[in-house]
Short mmCIF file of C-alpha atoms and ligand atoms in Angstrom, two decimals:
data_model
loop_
_atom_site.label_atom_id
_atom_site.label_comp_id
_atom_site.label_asym_id
_atom_site.label_seq_id
_atom_site.Cartn_x
_atom_site.Cartn_y
_atom_site.Cartn_z
CA MET K 1 168.77 -14.81 111.85
CA LYS K 2 165.16 -13.90 111.99
CA ASN K 3 166.07 -10.72 113.67
CA TYR K 4 168.69 -10.07 111.13
CA HIS K 5 166.14 -10.51 108.37
CA TYR K 6 163.68 -8.27 110.09
CA GLY K 7 166.48 -5.83 110.54
CA MET K 8 167.27 -5.90 106.84
CA LEU K 9 163.63 -5.56 105.94
CA SER K 10 163.03 -2.68 108.25
CA LEU K 11 166.25 -1.08 107.08
CA ALA K 12 165.20 -1.52 103.48
CA LEU K 13 161.76 -0.20 104.30
CA THR K 14 163.00 2.82 106.13
CA SER K 15 165.45 3.69 103.39
CA CYS K 16 162.70 3.11 100.85
CA LEU K 17 160.36 5.37 102.78
CA ALA K 18 163.12 7.91 103.18
CA ALA K 19 163.82 7.80 99.46
CA HIS K 20 160.14 8.25 98.82
CA ALA K 21 159.97 11.19 101.17
CA ALA K 22 163.02 12.69 99.52
CA ASP K 23 161.34 12.11 96.18
CA ASN K 24 158.22 13.86 97.38
CA ASP K 25 160.38 16.58 98.71
CA LYS K 26 162.01 16.87 95.33
CA THR K 27 158.74 16.85 93.43
CA SER K 28 157.20 19.48 95.64
CA LYS K 29 160.36 21.57 95.54
CA LYS K 30 160.01 24.78 93.59
CA PRO K 31 161.87 24.66 90.29
CA ASN K 32 164.94 26.77 89.69
CA VAL K 33 164.25 29.30 86.98
CA ILE K 34 166.83 30.51 84.49
CA PHE K 35 166.11 33.14 81.85
CA ILE K 36 168.68 33.00 79.09
CA TYR K 37 168.10 36.31 77.39
CA ALA K 38 170.08 36.85 74.21
CA ASP K 39 170.74 40.25 72.71
CA ASP K 40 169.62 40.90 69.12
CA LEU K 41 169.28 37.20 68.35
CA GLY K 42 166.88 36.83 65.44
CA TYR K 43 164.03 34.45 64.79
CA GLY K 44 166.15 32.72 62.15
CA ASP K 45 169.50 32.69 63.97
CA LEU K 46 169.34 29.31 65.70
CA GLU K 47 169.71 25.92 64.09
CA CYS K 48 166.48 24.71 65.69
CA TYR K 49 164.71 27.64 64.00
CA GLY K 50 166.12 26.72 60.60
CA ALA K 51 169.56 28.37 60.56
CA LYS K 52 171.91 26.45 58.29
CA ASN K 53 175.22 28.27 58.63
CA VAL K 54 175.68 27.86 62.36
CA GLN K 55 175.44 24.94 64.76
CA THR K 56 173.66 25.49 68.05
CA PRO K 57 173.66 22.01 69.64
CA ASN K 58 172.90 23.21 73.16
CA VAL K 59 169.88 25.30 72.26
CA ASN K 60 168.80 22.48 69.96
CA ARG K 61 168.88 20.15 72.94
CA LEU K 62 166.63 22.46 74.95
CA ALA K 63 164.24 22.77 72.01
CA SER K 64 164.10 19.05 71.34
CA GLU K 65 163.39 18.24 75.00
CA GLY K 66 161.06 21.17 75.63
CA ILE K 67 158.73 23.51 73.77
CA LEU K 68 159.86 25.54 70.79
CA PHE K 69 157.52 28.48 70.24
CA THR K 70 157.11 29.92 66.77
CA ASN K 71 154.82 32.84 67.56
CA ALA K 72 156.44 34.46 70.59
CA HIS K 73 156.98 38.20 70.90
CA ALA K 74 159.24 40.56 72.75
CA THR K 75 157.43 43.74 73.76
CA ALA K 76 159.78 46.09 71.92
CA ALA K 77 162.22 46.14 69.02
CA THR K 78 165.12 47.47 71.13
CA SER K 79 166.71 46.42 74.35
CA THR K 80 165.88 48.87 77.13
CA PRO K 81 162.10 48.99 76.61
CA SER K 82 161.94 45.27 76.00
CA ARG K 83 163.84 44.45 79.19
CA TYR K 84 161.93 47.04 81.19
CA SER K 85 158.59 45.54 80.17
CA MET K 86 159.66 41.96 80.70
CA LEU K 87 161.16 42.56 84.15
CA THR K 88 158.34 44.77 85.46
CA GLY K 89 155.25 43.53 83.61
CA GLU K 90 154.47 47.10 82.57
CA TYR K 91 154.69 48.23 78.93
CA ALA K 92 157.70 50.50 78.57
CA TRP K 93 155.73 52.94 76.43
CA ARG K 94 153.71 53.82 79.52
CA LYS K 95 156.83 55.16 81.18
CA PRO K 96 158.95 58.01 79.78
CA GLY K 97 162.70 57.49 79.74
CA THR K 98 162.67 53.83 78.77
CA ASP K 99 164.30 54.13 75.34
CA VAL K 100 167.76 52.75 74.56
CA ALA K 101 169.73 53.92 77.59
CA ALA K 102 173.17 55.48 77.77
CA GLY K 103 175.76 53.80 79.97
CA ASN K 104 175.41 56.58 82.53
CA ALA K 105 171.60 56.55 82.72
CA GLY K 106 170.22 56.53 86.23
CA MET K 107 168.23 53.48 87.28
CA ILE K 108 165.16 53.29 85.04
CA ILE K 109 163.18 50.87 87.17
CA SER K 110 162.58 52.65 90.43
CA PRO K 111 163.46 50.78 93.62
CA GLY K 112 159.82 50.98 94.66
CA GLN K 113 158.63 49.06 91.63
CA PHE K 114 157.88 45.36 91.85
CA THR K 115 160.18 43.35 89.58
CA MET K 116 160.59 39.81 88.43
CA ALA K 117 163.40 39.45 90.96
CA ASP K 118 161.22 40.80 93.81
CA MET K 119 158.61 38.27 92.81
CA PHE K 120 160.99 35.31 93.01
CA LYS K 121 162.64 36.62 96.16
CA SER K 122 159.27 36.93 97.88
CA SER K 123 158.72 33.29 97.13
CA GLY K 124 161.94 32.18 98.80
CA TYR K 125 164.26 32.19 95.83
CA ALA K 126 167.90 33.22 95.70
CA THR K 127 168.04 35.71 92.83
CA ALA K 128 170.81 36.90 90.53
CA ALA K 129 171.46 38.83 87.33
CA PHE K 130 174.37 38.34 84.96
CA GLY K 131 175.49 40.11 81.83
CA LYS K 132 173.79 42.88 79.96
CA TRP K 133 171.73 45.21 82.11
CA HIS K 134 170.95 48.34 80.07
CA LEU K 135 168.37 49.67 82.52
CA GLY K 136 170.45 52.33 84.22
CA LEU K 137 172.30 52.39 87.53
CA GLY K 138 172.58 54.87 90.37
CA ASP K 139 170.06 57.45 91.42
CA LYS K 140 170.89 60.21 88.93
CA THR K 141 171.76 60.18 85.25
CA ALA K 142 175.35 61.23 84.55
CA GLN K 143 176.02 61.84 88.26
CA GLN K 144 177.39 58.43 89.18
CA ASP K 145 180.72 58.13 90.92
CA TRP K 146 181.98 54.88 89.44
CA ASN K 147 184.78 54.79 92.03
CA ALA K 148 182.46 54.15 94.95
CA PRO K 149 179.44 51.95 95.63
CA LEU K 150 176.47 53.15 93.57
CA PRO K 151 173.67 54.50 95.75
CA CYS K 152 171.19 52.26 94.03
CA ALA K 153 171.67 49.21 91.93
CA LEU K 154 170.18 45.77 91.34
CA GLY K 155 170.10 44.92 95.04
CA ASP K 156 167.32 47.50 95.27
CA LEU K 157 165.35 45.66 92.59
CA GLY K 158 165.27 42.26 94.24
CA PHE K 159 168.52 40.74 93.00
CA ASP K 160 170.61 39.19 95.78
CA TYR K 161 173.62 39.08 93.55
CA SER K 162 174.53 40.78 90.29
CA TYR K 163 177.48 40.76 87.93
CA ILE K 164 176.53 42.97 85.05
CA MET K 165 177.54 45.36 82.31
CA ALA K 166 175.96 48.78 82.95
CA ALA K 167 174.57 49.03 79.42
CA THR K 168 175.90 47.28 76.33
CA ALA K 169 179.36 46.35 75.13
CA ASP K 170 179.29 49.26 72.69
CA ARG K 171 178.70 51.82 75.46
CA VAL K 172 181.00 53.02 78.22
CA PRO K 173 181.74 52.28 81.05
CA CYS K 174 183.46 49.09 79.87
CA VAL K 175 183.69 47.42 83.27
CA PHE K 176 181.63 44.83 85.09
CA ILE K 177 179.57 45.98 88.04
CA GLU K 178 179.31 43.46 90.86
CA ASN K 179 176.68 44.19 93.50
CA GLY K 180 176.71 47.89 92.68
CA LYS K 181 180.49 48.34 92.61
CA VAL K 182 183.00 48.16 89.78
CA ALA K 183 184.36 44.61 89.83
CA ASN K 184 188.11 44.27 90.09
CA TYR K 185 188.33 48.00 90.76
CA ASP K 186 191.73 49.50 90.07
CA PRO K 187 192.46 52.40 92.46
CA SER K 188 195.35 53.49 90.27
CA ALA K 189 192.96 54.27 87.39
CA PRO K 190 189.90 56.19 88.65
CA ILE K 191 186.93 55.99 86.31
CA GLU K 192 185.20 58.94 84.72
CA VAL K 193 182.33 58.73 82.27
CA SER K 194 180.61 61.32 80.11
CA TYR K 195 178.19 61.13 77.24
CA GLU K 196 178.76 64.80 76.46
CA ARG K 197 182.45 65.48 76.10
CA ASN K 198 185.75 63.72 75.95
CA PHE K 199 188.37 63.92 78.68
CA PRO K 200 191.45 65.93 77.70
CA GLY K 201 194.13 63.84 76.05
CA GLU K 202 192.04 60.67 75.70
CA PRO K 203 192.07 59.12 72.21
CA THR K 204 188.86 58.50 70.27
CA GLY K 205 187.95 56.32 67.33
CA LYS K 206 187.24 59.43 65.33
CA ASP K 207 190.62 61.09 65.87
CA ASN K 208 192.83 58.04 66.37
CA PRO K 209 191.63 55.30 64.02
CA GLU K 210 195.17 53.85 64.08
CA LEU K 211 194.45 52.63 67.64
CA LEU K 212 191.49 50.49 66.58
CA TYR K 213 193.37 47.19 66.42
CA ASN K 214 190.34 44.99 67.13
CA LEU K 215 187.29 46.56 65.41
CA LYS K 216 186.52 49.73 63.51
CA PRO K 217 183.11 51.39 63.49
CA SER K 218 180.92 51.45 60.37
CA HIS K 219 178.61 54.11 61.78
CA GLY K 220 178.62 55.93 65.13
CA HIS K 221 180.72 54.20 67.82
CA ASP K 222 183.70 56.51 67.30
CA MET K 223 184.27 57.81 70.81
CA SER K 224 186.44 56.28 73.59
CA ILE K 225 188.69 53.39 72.65
CA ILE K 226 188.81 50.39 74.96
CA ASN K 227 190.54 47.16 73.96
CA GLY K 228 191.18 48.48 70.44
CA ILE K 229 187.45 49.09 69.84
CA SER K 230 185.81 52.51 69.89
CA ARG K 231 182.50 52.91 71.71
CA ILE K 232 179.55 55.20 72.32
CA GLY K 233 180.40 57.69 75.08
CA PHE K 234 183.60 58.88 76.70
CA MET K 235 185.45 57.19 79.48
CA LYS K 236 188.70 57.59 81.29
CA GLY K 237 190.55 55.17 83.55
CA GLY K 238 189.40 51.71 84.51
CA GLY K 239 192.83 50.09 84.37
CA LYS K 240 192.66 46.42 85.18
CA ALA K 241 188.89 46.56 85.68
CA LEU K 242 188.33 47.18 81.95
CA TRP K 243 186.84 44.19 80.19
CA LYS K 244 188.30 42.44 77.22
CA ASP K 245 185.52 41.83 74.76
CA GLU K 246 186.81 38.37 73.90
CA ASN K 247 186.38 37.33 77.55
CA ILE K 248 182.92 38.76 78.25
CA ALA K 249 181.04 35.51 77.64
CA ASP K 250 183.53 33.59 79.76
CA SER K 251 183.26 36.07 82.66
CA ILE K 252 179.50 36.13 82.68
CA THR K 253 179.21 32.39 82.33
CA SER K 254 181.73 31.53 85.03
CA HIS K 255 180.04 33.86 87.51
CA ALA K 256 176.68 32.28 86.69
CA ILE K 257 178.11 28.80 87.22
CA ASP K 258 179.47 29.82 90.62
CA PHE K 259 176.04 31.11 91.55
CA ILE K 260 174.40 27.80 90.57
CA LYS K 261 176.93 25.88 92.63
CA GLN K 262 176.42 28.11 95.65
CA HIS K 263 172.65 27.78 95.49
CA LYS K 264 172.22 24.18 94.46
CA ASP K 265 170.26 23.36 97.61
CA GLU K 266 167.67 26.11 97.43
CA PRO K 267 165.48 27.37 94.60
CA PHE K 268 167.18 30.06 92.57
CA PHE K 269 166.20 32.52 89.85
CA MET K 270 168.85 33.60 87.44
CA TYR K 271 168.56 36.32 84.80
CA PHE K 272 171.34 35.37 82.42
CA ALA K 273 171.45 38.16 79.85
CA THR K 274 174.21 37.53 77.36
CA ASN K 275 176.25 40.14 75.56
CA ASP K 276 176.01 37.92 72.49
CA ILE K 277 175.12 38.62 69.78
CA HIS K 278 175.10 42.42 70.16
CA VAL K 279 177.82 44.57 68.61
CA PRO K 280 180.75 44.83 68.95
CA ARG K 281 180.88 41.13 68.09
CA PHE K 282 184.26 40.01 69.31
CA PRO K 283 184.04 36.43 70.58
CA HIS K 284 186.84 34.46 72.18
CA GLU K 285 189.70 33.17 70.06
CA ARG K 286 188.48 29.58 70.35
CA PHE K 287 185.37 30.40 68.27
CA ARG K 288 187.33 32.23 65.57
CA GLY K 289 187.62 31.04 62.03
CA LYS K 290 185.06 28.33 62.63
CA ASN K 291 182.01 29.89 61.02
CA LYS K 292 181.53 30.96 57.47
CA MET K 293 179.49 33.94 58.63
CA GLY K 294 182.51 35.30 60.48
CA LEU K 295 182.13 37.20 63.73
CA ARG K 296 178.34 37.25 63.76
CA GLY K 297 178.15 33.46 63.33
CA GLU K 298 180.92 32.97 65.87
CA ALA K 299 179.01 35.10 68.37
CA ILE K 300 175.99 32.83 67.91
CA ALA K 301 178.24 29.81 68.51
CA GLN K 302 179.59 31.48 71.65
CA PHE K 303 176.02 32.15 72.84
CA ASP K 304 175.26 28.46 72.38
CA TRP K 305 178.48 27.53 74.20
CA SER K 306 177.45 29.61 77.24
CA ILE K 307 174.19 27.70 77.38
CA GLY K 308 176.13 24.45 77.11
CA GLN K 309 178.23 25.44 80.12
CA LEU K 310 175.16 26.16 82.22
CA LEU K 311 173.55 22.90 81.15
CA GLN K 312 176.66 20.92 81.95
CA THR K 313 176.71 22.43 85.43
CA LEU K 314 173.03 21.66 86.01
CA ASP K 315 173.49 18.12 84.66
CA LYS K 316 176.49 17.45 86.88
CA MET K 317 174.67 18.69 89.96
CA GLY K 318 171.51 16.78 89.16
CA LEU K 319 169.53 20.00 88.83
CA THR K 320 168.41 19.85 85.20
CA GLU K 321 165.23 17.90 85.89
CA ASN K 322 163.72 20.56 88.11
CA THR K 323 165.08 23.67 86.46
CA LEU K 324 162.83 25.68 84.20
CA ILE K 325 164.93 27.28 81.48
CA ILE K 326 163.65 29.94 79.13
CA VAL K 327 165.68 30.95 76.09
CA SER K 328 164.67 34.08 74.21
CA SER K 329 165.92 37.37 72.83
CA ASP K 330 165.28 41.02 73.69
CA ASN K 331 164.51 42.07 70.13
CA GLY K 332 165.02 41.08 66.53
CA PRO K 333 168.29 40.89 64.63
CA VAL K 334 170.45 43.44 62.87
CA VAL K 335 173.40 42.72 60.64
CA ASP K 336 175.45 45.93 60.47
CA ASP K 337 174.75 47.71 63.74
CA GLY K 338 177.76 49.99 63.65
CA TYR K 339 180.98 47.97 63.38
CA ASP K 340 182.91 46.87 60.39
CA ASP K 341 182.65 43.15 61.21
CA ARG K 342 181.79 41.95 57.68
CA ALA K 343 178.52 40.50 58.97
CA GLU K 344 176.64 41.64 55.87
CA GLU K 345 178.98 40.29 53.22
CA LEU K 346 179.45 36.95 55.03
CA LEU K 347 175.80 36.05 55.54
CA ASN K 348 176.21 33.35 52.91
CA GLY K 349 172.49 33.02 52.37
CA HIS K 350 171.61 33.16 56.08
CA SER K 351 168.52 35.19 57.00
CA PRO K 352 168.73 36.39 60.63
CA THR K 353 164.97 36.97 60.74
CA GLY K 354 164.18 33.71 58.97
CA PRO K 355 161.16 34.47 56.80
CA LEU K 356 160.12 37.61 58.68
CA ARG K 357 160.11 41.17 57.39
CA GLY K 358 161.97 44.04 59.08
CA GLY K 359 164.39 43.48 61.96
CA LYS K 360 165.65 45.17 65.11
CA TYR K 361 164.10 48.67 65.51
CA SER K 362 161.23 47.78 63.16
CA ALA K 363 157.46 47.66 63.54
CA PHE K 364 157.44 44.61 61.28
CA GLU K 365 157.56 41.12 62.75
CA GLY K 366 161.33 40.87 62.47
CA GLY K 367 161.57 43.50 65.20
CA THR K 368 159.82 41.63 67.95
CA ARG K 369 159.07 38.04 66.97
CA VAL K 370 161.88 36.14 68.60
CA PRO K 371 163.05 32.63 69.42
CA PHE K 372 161.44 31.29 72.57
CA ILE K 373 162.11 27.90 74.12
CA VAL K 374 160.91 26.52 77.44
CA HIS K 375 162.64 23.51 78.98
CA TRP K 376 161.65 21.83 82.23
CA PRO K 377 162.03 18.06 82.08
CA LYS K 378 160.08 17.42 85.24
CA LYS K 379 156.99 19.10 83.93
CA ILE K 380 157.31 19.21 80.16
CA THR K 381 157.48 15.60 79.20
CA LYS K 382 156.13 15.87 75.68
CA PRO K 383 158.46 17.96 73.54
CA GLN K 384 156.58 20.00 70.97
CA ALA K 385 156.66 22.95 68.64
CA SER K 386 153.92 25.41 69.49
CA ASP K 387 152.50 28.22 67.40
CA VAL K 388 150.46 29.65 70.26
CA LEU K 389 150.61 33.46 70.39
CA VAL K 390 152.58 34.55 73.47
CA SER K 391 154.36 37.66 74.74
CA GLN K 392 157.24 38.22 77.15
CA ILE K 393 155.05 40.72 79.01
CA ASP K 394 153.31 37.73 80.60
CA TRP K 395 156.37 36.04 82.05
CA LEU K 396 156.08 37.86 85.37
CA ALA K 397 152.47 36.98 86.14
CA SER K 398 152.82 33.46 84.72
CA LEU K 399 155.88 32.59 86.75
CA ALA K 400 154.36 34.21 89.84
CA ALA K 401 151.53 31.72 89.46
CA LEU K 402 154.03 28.92 89.09
CA VAL K 403 155.96 29.71 92.27
CA ASP K 404 152.97 30.83 94.28
CA ALA K 405 154.06 34.44 94.61
CA ARG K 406 151.61 37.22 95.22
CA VAL K 407 151.89 40.20 92.91
CA PRO K 408 150.96 43.36 94.82
CA ARG K 409 147.86 45.18 93.60
CA GLY K 410 148.78 47.60 90.81
CA ALA K 411 152.16 45.97 90.12
CA ALA K 412 152.93 44.36 86.75
CA PRO K 413 149.74 45.90 85.34
CA ASP K 414 150.15 44.55 81.80
CA SER K 415 151.23 41.02 82.70
CA TYR K 416 148.75 38.14 82.67
CA ASN K 417 149.06 34.64 83.95
CA ARG K 418 149.48 32.53 80.81
CA LEU K 419 151.40 29.74 82.53
CA GLY K 420 149.40 27.11 80.64
CA ASN K 421 150.80 28.49 77.39
CA LEU K 422 154.36 28.37 78.65
CA LEU K 423 154.09 24.78 79.81
CA GLY K 424 152.30 23.56 76.70
CA GLU K 425 149.14 22.73 78.64
CA ASP K 426 146.93 25.38 77.09
CA ASN K 427 147.21 26.36 73.46
CA THR K 428 144.74 29.23 73.57
CA ASP K 429 146.30 32.22 71.88
CA ARG K 430 146.74 35.47 73.74
CA PRO K 431 143.89 37.52 72.25
CA TRP K 432 146.34 40.24 71.28
CA VAL K 433 149.95 41.18 71.71
CA ILE K 434 151.30 44.75 71.68
CA GLU K 435 154.65 45.49 70.04
CA GLN K 436 156.70 48.69 70.24
CA ALA K 437 158.98 49.83 67.41
CA SER K 438 161.99 52.02 68.07
CA ASN K 439 160.11 55.27 67.30
CA HIS K 440 157.26 54.16 69.63
CA THR K 441 154.91 53.10 66.85
CA LEU K 442 152.70 50.42 68.37
CA SER K 443 151.31 47.36 66.65
CA VAL K 444 148.57 44.98 67.65
CA ARG K 445 149.17 41.37 66.72
CA THR K 446 146.47 38.77 66.92
CA LYS K 447 146.72 35.22 65.69
CA ASP K 448 145.39 36.17 62.28
CA TRP K 449 146.11 39.88 61.89
CA LYS K 450 148.66 42.55 62.45
CA TYR K 451 147.77 46.20 62.74
CA ILE K 452 150.49 48.86 62.72
CA GLU K 453 149.32 52.31 63.76
CA GLY K 454 150.03 55.22 61.46
CA SER K 455 153.17 57.15 62.31
CA ASP K 456 155.76 59.57 61.01
CA GLY K 457 159.07 58.13 60.16
CA PRO K 458 161.22 57.02 57.26
CA LYS K 459 160.72 53.77 55.39
CA MET K 460 164.21 52.55 56.26
CA VAL K 461 166.22 52.90 59.49
CA PRO K 462 168.00 56.17 58.70
CA TRP K 463 171.35 55.82 60.52
CA GLY K 464 173.07 52.74 59.09
CA PRO K 465 171.41 49.34 59.48
CA LYS K 466 169.59 48.32 56.31
CA ILE K 467 166.23 47.57 57.88
CA GLU K 468 162.66 48.41 56.85
CA THR K 469 161.02 50.29 59.70
CA GLY K 470 157.44 49.39 58.85
CA TYR K 471 156.39 53.02 59.42
CA LEU K 472 153.69 54.57 57.28
CA ASN K 473 151.58 57.66 57.86
CA THR K 474 148.38 55.64 57.55
CA PRO K 475 147.36 52.53 59.50
CA GLN K 476 148.48 49.22 58.06
CA LEU K 477 146.79 45.86 58.28
CA TYR K 478 148.31 42.52 57.37
CA LYS K 479 146.92 39.00 57.24
CA MET K 480 149.19 36.82 59.29
CA ASP K 481 148.31 33.53 57.66
CA GLN K 482 151.13 34.54 55.35
CA VAL K 483 154.45 34.65 57.18
CA GLY K 484 155.65 38.20 57.53
CA GLU K 485 153.75 41.25 56.42
CA VAL K 486 153.12 40.69 52.73
CA LYS K 487 150.36 43.05 51.65
CA ASN K 488 148.81 45.99 53.41
CA VAL K 489 145.04 45.33 53.24
CA ALA K 490 143.91 48.19 55.52
CA THR K 491 141.63 49.74 52.91
CA GLN K 492 139.94 46.40 52.22
CA TYR K 493 139.10 45.68 55.86
CA PRO K 494 138.19 48.97 57.56
CA GLU K 495 136.19 47.17 60.29
CA LYS K 496 139.19 45.05 61.20
CA VAL K 497 141.37 48.16 61.33
CA PHE K 498 138.82 49.75 63.61
CA GLU K 499 138.61 46.68 65.84
CA LEU K 500 142.38 46.50 66.33
CA GLU K 501 142.69 50.26 66.73
CA ASN K 502 140.10 49.95 69.44
CA ILE K 503 142.05 47.27 71.24
CA LEU K 504 145.10 49.53 71.18
CA ARG K 505 143.11 52.49 72.46
CA LYS K 506 141.74 50.41 75.32
CA VAL K 507 145.12 48.94 76.21
CA ARG K 508 146.49 52.48 76.26
CA ASN K 509 143.85 53.70 78.64
CA ARG K 510 143.80 50.43 80.61
CA SER K 511 140.16 49.70 79.98
CA ILE K 512 140.63 46.17 78.64
CA SER K 513 141.92 43.02 80.22
CA ILE K 514 142.36 39.40 79.26
CA LYS K 515 142.19 36.07 81.02
C1 NG6 U 601 171.96 52.32 68.61
C2 NG6 U 601 173.38 51.94 68.26
C3 NG6 U 601 173.45 50.44 68.08
C4 NG6 U 601 172.93 49.73 69.31
C5 NG6 U 601 171.54 50.23 69.64
C6 NG6 U 601 170.99 49.66 70.90
C7 NG6 U 601 174.55 53.72 67.01
C8 NG6 U 601 174.85 54.29 65.68
N1 NG6 U 601 173.80 52.62 67.03
O1 NG6 U 601 171.86 53.67 68.85
O2 NG6 U 601 174.75 50.03 67.79
O3 NG6 U 601 173.78 49.94 70.39
O4 NG6 U 601 171.54 51.63 69.77
O5 NG6 U 601 170.86 48.31 70.81
O6 NG6 U 601 174.97 54.25 68.02
S1 NG6 U 601 170.05 47.53 71.88
O7 NG6 U 601 169.97 46.17 71.43
O8 NG6 U 601 170.80 47.64 73.11
O9 NG6 U 601 168.75 48.16 71.96
CA1 CA U 602 169.00 44.15 71.88
#
């Protein structure tokens, strides 16, 4: 009896100790990290940021359990430079060839560069990328053979696994690339791609508008037709490897879920870059007719659904607690970006930028101030909204600090460890943030001011989208205690203009640093 009792006690004790050890193990275990990187999602496009015409319950959940940032900035107002800077920690404007890339651009990040994925990998993480890439593939622009493994791809940049779109959904090739090879390759339909000339006999949106049964262009986008939608660039073949736009979110999401399941027992880093809500907006049937903003609203709902799927998977596997999730966007929003999807007429009072001026492409805040949410239940226990000034350029150095990774000397030169900001433990503003507009005009944003350097360029985006560029041939200065750039006060505060100009000059020539 006695023995039995002792036995029970010791059994209970051992299992208690074991549980404790497991607990310790769990607490010391590195968090999984998931970047959910939306495309063209504006500061005002999510319900938790004030959107009224669309429900985003899954992002709302992340915001209400984590930190919702109201003064967070992408580094550029278009995709390629923004992604380049975020993934390498180097401002894209330092490196030629980082503007919006064609679908047959060669790899823009060179294999020798240190990337976010290298950083996580060096710290023992399994790493993967899903969805929109838009940073080039293969070693030479326009020379890729899409029918064979590409000589360099994401595996050379630190990603163990990748299932991506070469560029954007509005650019050919319209196939997924899995680990550097066309996924679901169809040998009966060899793939050819050109951004210069069409292939004989292939229809285009321009010459064969009767074949555009899914979406018609409003400007540009009148070249090869895939899935009843014309694109930028020419492509031939593809066969069963060609994507269907309505299934893109499902494909990306299901591959990401598989990756989570496969790596549930080791720390993983996942770059989950959605196609939503970039054009062509063509979400799955099950989202149709459910939003009064039409396709653009439905694409936002689909974006939120993808997040819900990831969360459900993490919840089911007991991984949510120790997974750090970041939700953000590569640049600000645009309404008509080249397809006749009625986005403009159906806004129904919705403002994609919220109260901000400008939008995608623009030097104004709407171009680069984006939604930003950090969720990590184990560490962030006090949900909050934070107006601390932060930039995506710092993600690399900050997360390196979190996972104890060493960044090689000279790598990620513009990225600073601001981990305290991201976790809500330090609300000191970044002293300045640099933003790049689509014509390379740079701005310096501080907590209180915004300086936009003088530049050539029209007042409005000249090719279709109705967006103020923020360009002026003299320097502009705005007080940021008013939301959005209200009044240019450059002539009233010449010393302030000088001070911010000076910061920009020093950042350019790398003679300034911050803590
Ligand atoms: C523009 C495209 C636009 C979009 C953008 C890149 C035209 C007329 N417009 O050139 O539709 O693709 O490039 O967007 O072609 S981004 O979000 O990937 O930067
Ligand atoms: Ca974008």
